[in-house]
């Protein structure tokens, strides 16, 4: 396994490489053509999906909430940071990631804007950071020199863990001694049980099945730290927003309504709809994970973005020395202007979209 210092250095090197790659590709892609227009005149938005799962925008398309756009699946995403990098480098039109990763991408020079909440933690859906019952780990200080299994570096799991360690009183030097090990979510629980890691970040089906098998308990959860909270957003490139405002507006209003549909619709109806969507799209996917679906995970009606959901990670990056103080302001990184729920009223998910007044 990598040492803590080597992991920390590698993370910074990778971040720098990503920044350079984004800048280079953006410069090279300036002359690329705009998205294609379908036979019906709708703007085609390319995207990356998630195998065996249905996103809010895919649901919106199935519910008939889009008028001016149609979706085109390119591939499945490997991680949030990779997804928004693909959007920034014009491989797709939009992406979704943890807000800390969004802030880092923008700090690295990518011209993107958050337009809608994409995932979070509510009372039913959240991530737990699990230890073995016999591990002897009971506090943050016990994690110095230990290994934590996460799905990718520089994203939700790493940020949340470091924030918890900071709040528990560890210094930046002590936090740097905690090692993050990248593992596929499907393998993380097994690595914990075999003693290959000391803590496992487990969410959704992976958390639920681990609890069923017993022998593990959460040391902390993301919900413990922030309560119910939106953690991620959908982003579009700024130049795309400027050239295709109607397409972005349609994406936001439709996806917001689909998010609200998920928030108010009985679970069994949601799961049945997801099952039908997955079968119709014909990607040879396994639908077994649907039985573990609990909620949208987004606590805010319609996925309206709150400034603090970005500011908290700006502050985190400043505190850790990865971002100069004052370089970014959260208010410049997002907009709610196209979200029909931004005025604080909640039109029916299946009814008229309403008008987003008093929005940023």
XYZ file of C-alpha atoms in Angstrom:
360
model
C 0.000 0.000 0.000
C 1.079 3.591 -0.556
C 2.429 5.524 2.397
C 0.420 8.501 3.698
C 2.987 10.996 2.399
C 3.187 9.310 -0.977
C -0.609 9.195 -1.269
C -0.806 12.914 -0.404
C 1.844 13.796 -2.999
C 0.214 11.577 -5.635
C -3.146 13.241 -5.051
C -1.612 16.678 -5.642
C 0.223 15.462 -8.766
C -2.966 13.964 -10.166
C -4.882 17.160 -9.408
C -2.263 19.209 -11.231
C -2.324 16.815 -14.178
C -6.097 17.020 -14.373
C -5.952 20.822 -14.339
C -3.459 20.873 -17.200
C -5.419 18.292 -19.157
C -8.648 20.235 -18.743
C -7.025 23.496 -19.822
C -5.335 21.895 -22.823
C -8.438 20.098 -23.993
C -10.604 23.175 -23.553
C -8.195 25.185 -25.661
C -8.073 22.471 -28.324
C -11.846 22.058 -28.289
C -12.796 25.686 -28.845
C -13.420 25.064 -32.529
C -15.478 21.905 -32.090
C -19.030 21.913 -33.371
C -22.042 22.325 -31.121
C -24.211 19.347 -30.161
C -26.282 17.852 -32.951
C -29.926 18.669 -33.448
C -32.353 15.784 -33.737
C -34.859 15.305 -36.534
C -37.515 16.854 -34.313
C -35.420 19.983 -33.779
C -34.425 19.132 -30.205
C -30.861 19.678 -28.945
C -29.098 16.385 -28.266
C -27.281 16.277 -24.929
C -24.626 13.599 -24.591
C -24.151 12.168 -21.113
C -22.582 9.391 -19.043
C -24.918 7.154 -17.074
C -24.676 4.683 -14.209
C -25.082 0.984 -14.837
C -28.076 -0.586 -13.139
C -29.335 2.801 -11.961
C -31.604 5.554 -13.248
C -30.600 9.208 -12.921
C -33.100 12.007 -12.354
C -32.602 13.329 -15.888
C -33.191 9.870 -17.409
C -36.361 9.687 -15.337
C -37.350 13.160 -16.571
C -37.020 12.007 -20.167
C -39.164 8.940 -19.461
C -41.808 11.065 -17.723
C -41.967 13.390 -20.736
C -40.711 16.444 -18.867
C -38.349 17.670 -21.625
C -39.597 19.766 -24.530
C -36.437 21.089 -26.192
C -33.779 18.430 -25.532
C -33.194 14.741 -26.008
C -30.572 12.659 -24.239
C -27.886 10.499 -25.822
C -26.058 7.990 -23.629
C -22.327 7.877 -24.412
C -21.041 5.508 -21.722
C -21.180 4.869 -17.981
C -19.276 7.150 -15.623
C -16.388 5.785 -13.562
C -16.564 8.544 -10.915
C -17.918 12.018 -10.251
C -14.610 13.832 -10.889
C -14.178 11.941 -14.178
C -17.764 12.765 -15.140
C -17.405 16.532 -14.732
C -13.977 16.465 -16.382
C -15.633 14.814 -19.379
C -18.155 17.663 -19.438
C -15.442 20.309 -19.131
C -13.467 18.745 -21.983
C -16.478 18.534 -24.339
C -16.796 14.768 -24.370
C -20.330 15.221 -23.021
C -22.540 18.244 -22.411
C -23.064 18.007 -18.639
C -21.840 16.042 -15.641
C -22.413 15.520 -11.941
C -19.995 15.283 -9.037
C -19.396 16.050 -5.395
C -19.289 19.806 -4.880
C -15.734 19.702 -3.539
C -14.640 18.192 -6.848
C -16.648 20.847 -8.720
C -14.855 23.591 -6.778
C -11.454 22.008 -7.507
C -12.265 21.757 -11.216
C -13.249 25.424 -11.390
C -10.206 26.435 -9.341
C -8.098 24.568 -11.904
C -9.411 26.759 -14.711
C -12.494 24.970 -16.016
C -15.337 27.332 -16.939
C -18.366 25.419 -15.670
C -21.389 26.352 -13.567
C -23.541 24.293 -11.208
C -27.200 24.440 -12.181
C -28.994 21.858 -10.019
C -28.445 19.550 -7.058
C -27.692 15.967 -8.110
C -27.303 13.958 -4.891
C -27.040 14.350 -1.145
C -27.880 12.824 2.213
C -31.404 12.630 3.566
C -32.918 10.616 6.392
C -32.885 7.395 4.346
C -29.877 7.689 2.035
C -26.389 8.543 3.307
C -22.838 7.191 3.537
C -21.447 5.472 6.601
C -17.753 5.012 7.404
C -17.653 1.519 8.846
C -15.200 -0.351 11.087
C -15.201 -3.953 12.268
C -16.830 -4.534 15.633
C -13.554 -6.064 16.887
C -11.276 -3.368 15.422
C -10.801 -1.394 18.627
C -11.268 1.816 16.627
C -13.487 4.203 18.573
C -12.220 7.724 17.785
C -10.698 9.903 15.122
C -7.291 9.674 16.753
C -7.386 5.905 16.304
C -7.276 6.474 12.533
C -3.793 8.019 12.461
C -1.713 5.666 10.312
C -4.780 3.627 9.333
C -6.238 2.895 5.883
C -9.637 4.040 4.654
C -11.220 2.495 1.576
C -12.835 5.028 -0.783
C -14.144 4.857 -4.347
C -11.870 7.597 -5.711
C -9.430 10.229 -4.488
C -10.331 13.902 -4.238
C -14.072 13.313 -3.979
C -16.916 12.931 -1.472
C -15.484 10.184 0.744
C -12.072 11.787 1.162
C -13.472 15.270 1.804
C -16.049 14.046 4.328
C -13.504 11.962 6.222
C -11.005 14.811 6.448
C -13.747 17.193 7.569
C -14.755 14.779 10.343
C -11.128 14.321 11.419
C -10.683 18.100 11.512
C -13.827 18.552 13.611
C -12.603 15.845 15.971
C -9.483 17.911 16.701
C -6.783 16.351 14.536
C -4.153 18.683 13.102
C -3.493 18.906 9.354
C -0.255 16.962 9.915
C -2.129 14.194 11.719
C -4.831 14.094 9.047
C -2.165 13.631 6.376
C -1.123 10.425 8.131
C -4.515 8.848 7.427
C -4.199 6.773 4.243
C -6.872 6.664 1.539
C -6.988 3.491 -0.541
C -8.994 3.439 -3.776
C -11.219 0.377 -4.103
C -14.268 -0.465 -6.231
C -17.383 -0.111 -4.044
C -18.247 -3.759 -4.662
C -14.918 -4.817 -3.061
C -14.695 -2.358 -0.169
C -16.664 -4.328 2.429
C -14.668 -7.496 1.732
C -11.380 -5.602 2.081
C -12.548 -4.319 5.472
C -13.550 -7.758 6.724
C -10.206 -9.209 5.605
C -8.257 -6.481 7.417
C -6.797 -4.992 4.249
C -8.270 -1.618 5.249
C -9.408 -0.279 8.607
C -12.417 1.816 7.559
C -14.798 1.357 4.630
C -16.924 4.107 3.085
C -20.215 2.349 2.334
C -23.388 3.846 0.927
C -26.675 2.711 -0.649
C -26.824 -1.019 -1.363
C -23.254 -1.599 -0.152
C -24.094 -0.132 3.261
C -27.360 -2.034 3.578
C -25.956 -5.435 2.634
C -22.950 -4.932 4.931
C -25.273 -4.179 7.853
C -27.328 -7.296 7.045
C -24.209 -9.471 7.295
C -23.311 -8.014 10.693
C -19.953 -7.558 12.402
C -19.558 -3.928 11.304
C -20.750 -0.566 12.590
C -20.341 3.040 11.437
C -17.701 5.135 13.171
C -19.425 8.202 11.683
C -21.713 9.112 8.778
C -21.858 12.113 6.484
C -25.341 12.813 7.891
C -23.788 13.022 11.391
C -21.613 15.912 10.229
C -23.925 18.074 8.149
C -27.368 16.626 8.719
C -29.494 16.375 5.593
C -27.481 18.151 2.919
C -26.993 18.348 -0.858
C -23.478 17.164 -1.701
C -23.339 17.223 -5.486
C -24.479 19.265 -8.469
C -24.964 19.005 -12.222
C -22.634 21.296 -14.163
C -22.618 22.660 -17.712
C -19.816 24.469 -19.494
C -20.312 28.229 -19.445
C -19.932 28.521 -23.215
C -22.642 25.906 -23.691
C -24.973 27.796 -21.341
C -24.334 30.979 -23.344
C -25.005 29.322 -26.719
C -27.879 27.034 -25.704
C -29.806 28.714 -22.876
C -33.096 27.093 -23.908
C -31.572 23.608 -23.791
C -30.060 24.193 -20.343
C -33.327 25.698 -19.078
C -35.239 22.655 -20.321
C -32.759 20.253 -18.724
C -32.970 22.033 -15.378
C -36.744 22.380 -15.215
C -37.336 18.773 -16.293
C -34.697 17.268 -14.000
C -35.889 19.398 -11.071
C -39.431 18.147 -11.598
C -38.206 14.554 -11.841
C -36.250 15.047 -8.607
C -39.409 16.305 -6.962
C -41.310 13.316 -8.377
C -38.814 11.040 -6.635
C -39.263 12.973 -3.391
C -43.055 12.631 -3.268
C -43.815 9.349 -5.071
C -44.275 6.065 -3.143
C -41.156 3.913 -3.187
C -42.750 0.908 -4.901
C -43.909 3.089 -7.774
C -40.423 4.576 -8.153
C -38.738 1.167 -8.213
C -41.233 -0.165 -10.763
C -40.626 2.856 -12.995
C -36.841 2.458 -12.704
C -37.101 -1.237 -13.574
C -39.125 -0.434 -16.702
C -36.656 2.297 -17.778
C -33.626 0.031 -17.378
C -35.264 -2.756 -19.359
C -36.355 -0.395 -22.150
C -32.912 1.093 -22.688
C -31.467 -2.333 -23.522
C -27.954 -2.089 -22.047
C -27.950 -5.634 -20.633
C -27.992 -4.346 -17.042
C -28.755 -6.134 -13.792
C -31.766 -4.655 -11.971
C -31.135 -6.460 -8.659
C -29.837 -3.301 -6.969
C -33.184 -1.556 -7.369
C -34.645 -3.424 -4.419
C -32.285 -1.463 -2.173
C -33.419 1.955 -3.457
C -34.705 4.099 -0.586
C -34.922 7.720 -1.664
C -33.621 10.414 -4.006
C -31.039 11.334 -1.287
C -31.728 15.015 -2.066
C -33.391 16.757 0.905
C -34.137 20.063 -0.878
C -37.321 20.158 -3.003
C -36.391 20.063 -6.671
C -32.644 20.095 -6.026
C -32.350 23.876 -5.565
C -28.695 24.757 -4.890
C -27.820 26.496 -1.621
C -24.725 28.718 -1.549
C -23.367 27.013 1.587
C -23.233 23.672 -0.273
C -20.345 25.068 -2.320
C -18.907 27.579 0.149
C -18.161 24.923 2.744
C -15.803 23.156 0.313
C -14.180 26.410 -0.783
C -13.426 27.041 2.889
C -12.129 23.476 3.244
C -9.721 23.842 0.318
C -8.491 27.197 1.650
C -7.915 25.680 5.085
C -5.972 22.755 3.616
C -3.790 25.083 1.540
C -5.094 23.848 -1.819
C -6.871 27.091 -2.764
C -5.827 30.727 -2.187
C -8.173 32.612 0.092
C -10.500 34.843 -1.912
C -9.874 33.187 -5.284
C -13.403 31.773 -5.520
C -16.791 32.847 -4.186
C -19.615 30.327 -4.016
C -22.106 32.841 -5.390
C -20.160 32.863 -8.681
C -20.179 29.077 -9.122
C -23.883 28.254 -9.387
C -27.267 29.467 -10.542
C -30.863 28.570 -9.689
C -32.435 30.807 -12.322
C -33.912 27.931 -14.356
C -35.192 25.861 -11.426
C -38.995 26.093 -11.046
C -38.640 25.438 -7.299
C -36.167 28.262 -6.648
C -38.830 30.711 -5.472
C -39.634 28.575 -2.440
C -42.935 27.243 -3.750
C -43.374 23.727 -5.006
C -45.500 23.252 -8.110
C -46.706 19.687 -8.716
C -43.955 17.493 -10.163
C -46.232 16.435 -13.003
C -47.946 19.789 -13.523
C -46.919 23.164 -14.970
C -43.313 24.081 -14.392
C -44.192 27.490 -12.978
C -41.774 30.377 -13.016
C -38.561 30.671 -10.988
C -38.878 34.127 -9.502
C -36.557 35.656 -6.937
C -33.865 33.208 -8.063
C -30.174 33.983 -8.212
